[in-house]
mmCIF file of C-alpha atoms in Angstrom:
data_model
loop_
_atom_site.group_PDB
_atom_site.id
_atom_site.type_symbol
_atom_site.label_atom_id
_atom_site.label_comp_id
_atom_site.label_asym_id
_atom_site.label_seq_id
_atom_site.Cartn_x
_atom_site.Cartn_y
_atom_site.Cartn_z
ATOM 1 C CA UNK A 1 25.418 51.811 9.186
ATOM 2 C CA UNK A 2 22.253 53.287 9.185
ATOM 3 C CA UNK A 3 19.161 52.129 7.036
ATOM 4 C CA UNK A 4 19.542 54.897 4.280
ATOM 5 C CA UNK A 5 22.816 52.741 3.556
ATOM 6 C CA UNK A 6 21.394 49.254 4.189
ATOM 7 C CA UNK A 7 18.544 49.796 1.835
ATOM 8 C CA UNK A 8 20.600 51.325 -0.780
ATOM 9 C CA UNK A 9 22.844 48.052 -0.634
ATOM 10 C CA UNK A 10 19.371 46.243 -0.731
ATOM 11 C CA UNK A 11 19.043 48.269 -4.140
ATOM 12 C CA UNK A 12 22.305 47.507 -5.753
ATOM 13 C CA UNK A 13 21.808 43.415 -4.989
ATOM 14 C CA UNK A 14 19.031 43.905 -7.570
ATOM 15 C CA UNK A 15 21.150 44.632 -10.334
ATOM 16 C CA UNK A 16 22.512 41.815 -13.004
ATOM 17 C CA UNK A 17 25.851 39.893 -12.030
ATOM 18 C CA UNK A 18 28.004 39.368 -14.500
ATOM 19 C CA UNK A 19 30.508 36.323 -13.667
ATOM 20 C CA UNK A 20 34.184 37.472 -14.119
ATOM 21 C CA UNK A 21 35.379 33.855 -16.451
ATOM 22 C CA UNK A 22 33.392 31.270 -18.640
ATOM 23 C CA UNK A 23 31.368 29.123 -16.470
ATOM 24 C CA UNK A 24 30.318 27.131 -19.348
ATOM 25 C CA UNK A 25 33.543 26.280 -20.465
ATOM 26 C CA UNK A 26 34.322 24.690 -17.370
ATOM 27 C CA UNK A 27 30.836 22.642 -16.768
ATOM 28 C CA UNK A 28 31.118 21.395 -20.472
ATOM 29 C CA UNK A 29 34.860 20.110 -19.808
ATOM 30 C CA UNK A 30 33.221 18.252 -16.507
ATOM 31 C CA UNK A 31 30.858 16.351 -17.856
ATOM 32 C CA UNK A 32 33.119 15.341 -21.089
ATOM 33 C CA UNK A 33 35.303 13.799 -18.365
ATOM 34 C CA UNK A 34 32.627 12.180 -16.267
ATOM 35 C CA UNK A 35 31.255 10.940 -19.592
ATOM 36 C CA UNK A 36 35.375 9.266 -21.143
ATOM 37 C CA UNK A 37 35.364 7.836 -16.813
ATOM 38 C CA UNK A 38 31.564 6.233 -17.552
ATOM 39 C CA UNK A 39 32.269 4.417 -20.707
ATOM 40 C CA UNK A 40 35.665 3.138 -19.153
ATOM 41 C CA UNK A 41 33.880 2.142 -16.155
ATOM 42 C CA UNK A 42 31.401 0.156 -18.342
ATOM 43 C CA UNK A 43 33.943 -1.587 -20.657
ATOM 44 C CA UNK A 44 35.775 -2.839 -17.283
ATOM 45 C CA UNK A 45 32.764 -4.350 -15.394
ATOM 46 C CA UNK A 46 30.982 -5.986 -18.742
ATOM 47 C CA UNK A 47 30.427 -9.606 -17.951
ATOM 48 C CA UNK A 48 30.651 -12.166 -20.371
ATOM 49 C CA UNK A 49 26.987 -13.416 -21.858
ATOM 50 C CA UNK A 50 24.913 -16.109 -20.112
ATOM 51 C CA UNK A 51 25.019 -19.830 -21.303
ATOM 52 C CA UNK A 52 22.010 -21.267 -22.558
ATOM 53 C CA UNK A 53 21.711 -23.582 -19.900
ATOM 54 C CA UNK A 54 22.036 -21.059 -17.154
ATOM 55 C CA UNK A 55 19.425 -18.839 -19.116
ATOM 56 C CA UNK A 56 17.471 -21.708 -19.103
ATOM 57 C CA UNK A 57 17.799 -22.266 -15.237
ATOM 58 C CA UNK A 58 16.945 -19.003 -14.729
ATOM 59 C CA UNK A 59 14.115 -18.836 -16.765
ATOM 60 C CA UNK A 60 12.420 -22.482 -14.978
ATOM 61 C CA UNK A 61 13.504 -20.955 -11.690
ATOM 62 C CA UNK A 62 11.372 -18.040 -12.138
ATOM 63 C CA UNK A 63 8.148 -19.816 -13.336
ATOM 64 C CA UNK A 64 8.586 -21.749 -10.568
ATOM 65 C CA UNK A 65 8.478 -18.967 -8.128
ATOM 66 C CA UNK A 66 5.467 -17.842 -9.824
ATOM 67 C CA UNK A 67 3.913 -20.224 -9.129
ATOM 68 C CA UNK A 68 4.459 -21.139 -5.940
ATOM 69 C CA UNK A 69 3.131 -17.595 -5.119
ATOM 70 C CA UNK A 70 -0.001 -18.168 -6.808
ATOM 71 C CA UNK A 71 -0.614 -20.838 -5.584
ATOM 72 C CA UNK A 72 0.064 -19.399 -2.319
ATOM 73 C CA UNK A 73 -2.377 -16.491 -2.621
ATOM 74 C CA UNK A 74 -5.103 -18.800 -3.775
ATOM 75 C CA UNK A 75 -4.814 -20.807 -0.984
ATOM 76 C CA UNK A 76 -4.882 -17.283 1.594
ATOM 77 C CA UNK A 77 -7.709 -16.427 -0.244
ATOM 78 C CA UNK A 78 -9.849 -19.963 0.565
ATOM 79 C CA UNK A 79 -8.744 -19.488 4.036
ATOM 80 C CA UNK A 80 -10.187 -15.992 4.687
ATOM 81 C CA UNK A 81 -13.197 -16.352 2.486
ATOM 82 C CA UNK A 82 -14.203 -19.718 3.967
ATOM 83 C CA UNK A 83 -16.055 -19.295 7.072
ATOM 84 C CA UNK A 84 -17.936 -16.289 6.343
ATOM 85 C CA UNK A 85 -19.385 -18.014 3.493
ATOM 86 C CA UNK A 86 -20.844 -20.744 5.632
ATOM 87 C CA UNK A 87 -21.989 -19.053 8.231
ATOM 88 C CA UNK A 88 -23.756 -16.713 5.331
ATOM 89 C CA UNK A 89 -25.527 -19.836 4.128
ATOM 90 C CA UNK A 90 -26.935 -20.459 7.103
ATOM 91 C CA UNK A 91 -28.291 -17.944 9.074
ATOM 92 C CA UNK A 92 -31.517 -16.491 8.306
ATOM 93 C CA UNK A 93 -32.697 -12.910 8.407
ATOM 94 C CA UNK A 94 -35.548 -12.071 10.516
ATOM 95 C CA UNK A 95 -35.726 -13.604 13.945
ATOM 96 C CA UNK A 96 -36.593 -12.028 17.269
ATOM 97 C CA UNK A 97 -36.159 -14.428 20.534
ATOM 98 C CA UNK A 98 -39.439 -14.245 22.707
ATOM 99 C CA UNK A 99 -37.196 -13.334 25.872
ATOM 100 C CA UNK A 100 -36.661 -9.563 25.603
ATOM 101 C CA UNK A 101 -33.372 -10.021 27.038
ATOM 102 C CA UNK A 102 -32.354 -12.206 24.104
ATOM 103 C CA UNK A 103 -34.352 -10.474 21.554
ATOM 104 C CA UNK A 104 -32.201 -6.972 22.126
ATOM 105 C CA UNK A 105 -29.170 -9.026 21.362
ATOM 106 C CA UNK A 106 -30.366 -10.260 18.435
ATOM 107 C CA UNK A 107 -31.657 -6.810 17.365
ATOM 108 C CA UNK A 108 -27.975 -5.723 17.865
ATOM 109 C CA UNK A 109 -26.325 -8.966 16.234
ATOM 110 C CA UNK A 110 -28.912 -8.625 13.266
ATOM 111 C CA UNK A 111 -27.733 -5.017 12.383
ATOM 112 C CA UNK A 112 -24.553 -5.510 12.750
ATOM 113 C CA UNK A 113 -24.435 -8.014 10.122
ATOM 114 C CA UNK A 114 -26.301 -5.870 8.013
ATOM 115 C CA UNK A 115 -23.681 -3.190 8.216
ATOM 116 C CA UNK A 116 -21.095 -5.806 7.397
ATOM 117 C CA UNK A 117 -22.532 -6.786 4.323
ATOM 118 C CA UNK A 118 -23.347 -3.038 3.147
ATOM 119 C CA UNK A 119 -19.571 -2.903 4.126
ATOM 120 C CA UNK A 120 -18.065 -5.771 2.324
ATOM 121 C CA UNK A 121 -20.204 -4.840 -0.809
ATOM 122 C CA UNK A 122 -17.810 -1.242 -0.914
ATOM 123 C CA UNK A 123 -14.768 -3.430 -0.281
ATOM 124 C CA UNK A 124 -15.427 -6.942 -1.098
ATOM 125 C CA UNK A 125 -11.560 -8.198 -0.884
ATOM 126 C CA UNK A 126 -11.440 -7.172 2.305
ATOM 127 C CA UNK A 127 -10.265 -10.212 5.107
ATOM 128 C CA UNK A 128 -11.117 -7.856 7.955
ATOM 129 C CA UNK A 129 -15.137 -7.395 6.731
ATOM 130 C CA UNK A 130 -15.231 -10.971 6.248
ATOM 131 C CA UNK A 131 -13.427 -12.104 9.796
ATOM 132 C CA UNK A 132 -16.381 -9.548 11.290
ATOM 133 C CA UNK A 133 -18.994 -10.874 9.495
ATOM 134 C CA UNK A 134 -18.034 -14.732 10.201
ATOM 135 C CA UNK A 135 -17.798 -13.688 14.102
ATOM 136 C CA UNK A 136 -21.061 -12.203 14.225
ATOM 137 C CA UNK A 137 -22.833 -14.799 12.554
ATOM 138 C CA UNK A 138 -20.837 -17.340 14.163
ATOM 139 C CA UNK A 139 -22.629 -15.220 17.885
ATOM 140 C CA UNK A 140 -25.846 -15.301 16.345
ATOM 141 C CA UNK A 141 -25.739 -19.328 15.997
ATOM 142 C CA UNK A 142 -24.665 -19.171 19.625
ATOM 143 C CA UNK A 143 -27.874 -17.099 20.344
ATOM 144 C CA UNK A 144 -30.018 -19.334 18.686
ATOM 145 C CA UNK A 145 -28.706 -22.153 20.478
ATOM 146 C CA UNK A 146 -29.303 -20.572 24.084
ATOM 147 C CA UNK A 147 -32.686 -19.645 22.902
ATOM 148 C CA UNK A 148 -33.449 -23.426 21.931
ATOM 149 C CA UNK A 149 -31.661 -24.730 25.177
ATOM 150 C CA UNK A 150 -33.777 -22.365 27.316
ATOM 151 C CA UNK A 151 -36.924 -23.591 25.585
#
């Protein structure tokens, strides 16, 4: 075969096809079957209505379960928020050690919790930002405390 024959094959593939029986015929007879088969099917596996007492149990146990979750994610919720918001309370913003040693840690410390809070304001449900936060105020206490124990 050479290509003047392959491309005038190409050529002919372009034309229409016209199907040699009824496909429609045969699709609509399909899906009237599947259709007689699926209301069968549905008159076989019908179950018999619920009691009112087991609609009833149903119904408590649910609530129930709602509740329970709730009241777990409240609970979550105290947990992660907790420390951060003391150690918030009680740090305060500007200090500087006198020991230059000490006072580029508290340089770094004091900027990092600045970028924590400029954080946590863009995401403030996040546990992460708040776990951060709590640690580096939590090192900044520490700080303080070596400063006042060195004297």
């Amino acid at each position: 075969m050479n290509e003047f024959e392959w491309r005038r094959q190409m050529r002919n593939l372009r034309q229409p096809l016209v199907p040699q029986r009824n496909l429609w015929a045969t699709i609509d007879d399909a899906l009237e079957g599947s259709a007689r088969q699926t209301v069968a099917e549905a008159r076989r596996n019908t179950s018999p209505p619920m009691s009112g007492r087991r609609r009833h149990w149903l119904a408590a146990t649910g609530v129930a379960a709602s509740l329970l979750l709730a009241a777990g994610i409240g609970w979550q919720a105290l947990q992660l928020s907790g420390p951060a918001t003391i150690a918030t309370s009680t740090t305060a913003h500007d200090w500087k050690p006198a020991d230059p040693r000490l006072a580029g840690a508290a340089i770094e410390l004091g900027a990092a919790r600045m970028e924590l809070q400029l954080a946590i304001q863009q995401a403030p449900d996040s546990p992460s930002l708040r776990r951060l936060l709590g640690r580096t105020e939590l090192q900044q206490t520490q700080l303080r405390h070596r400063v006042n124990q060195a004297g």
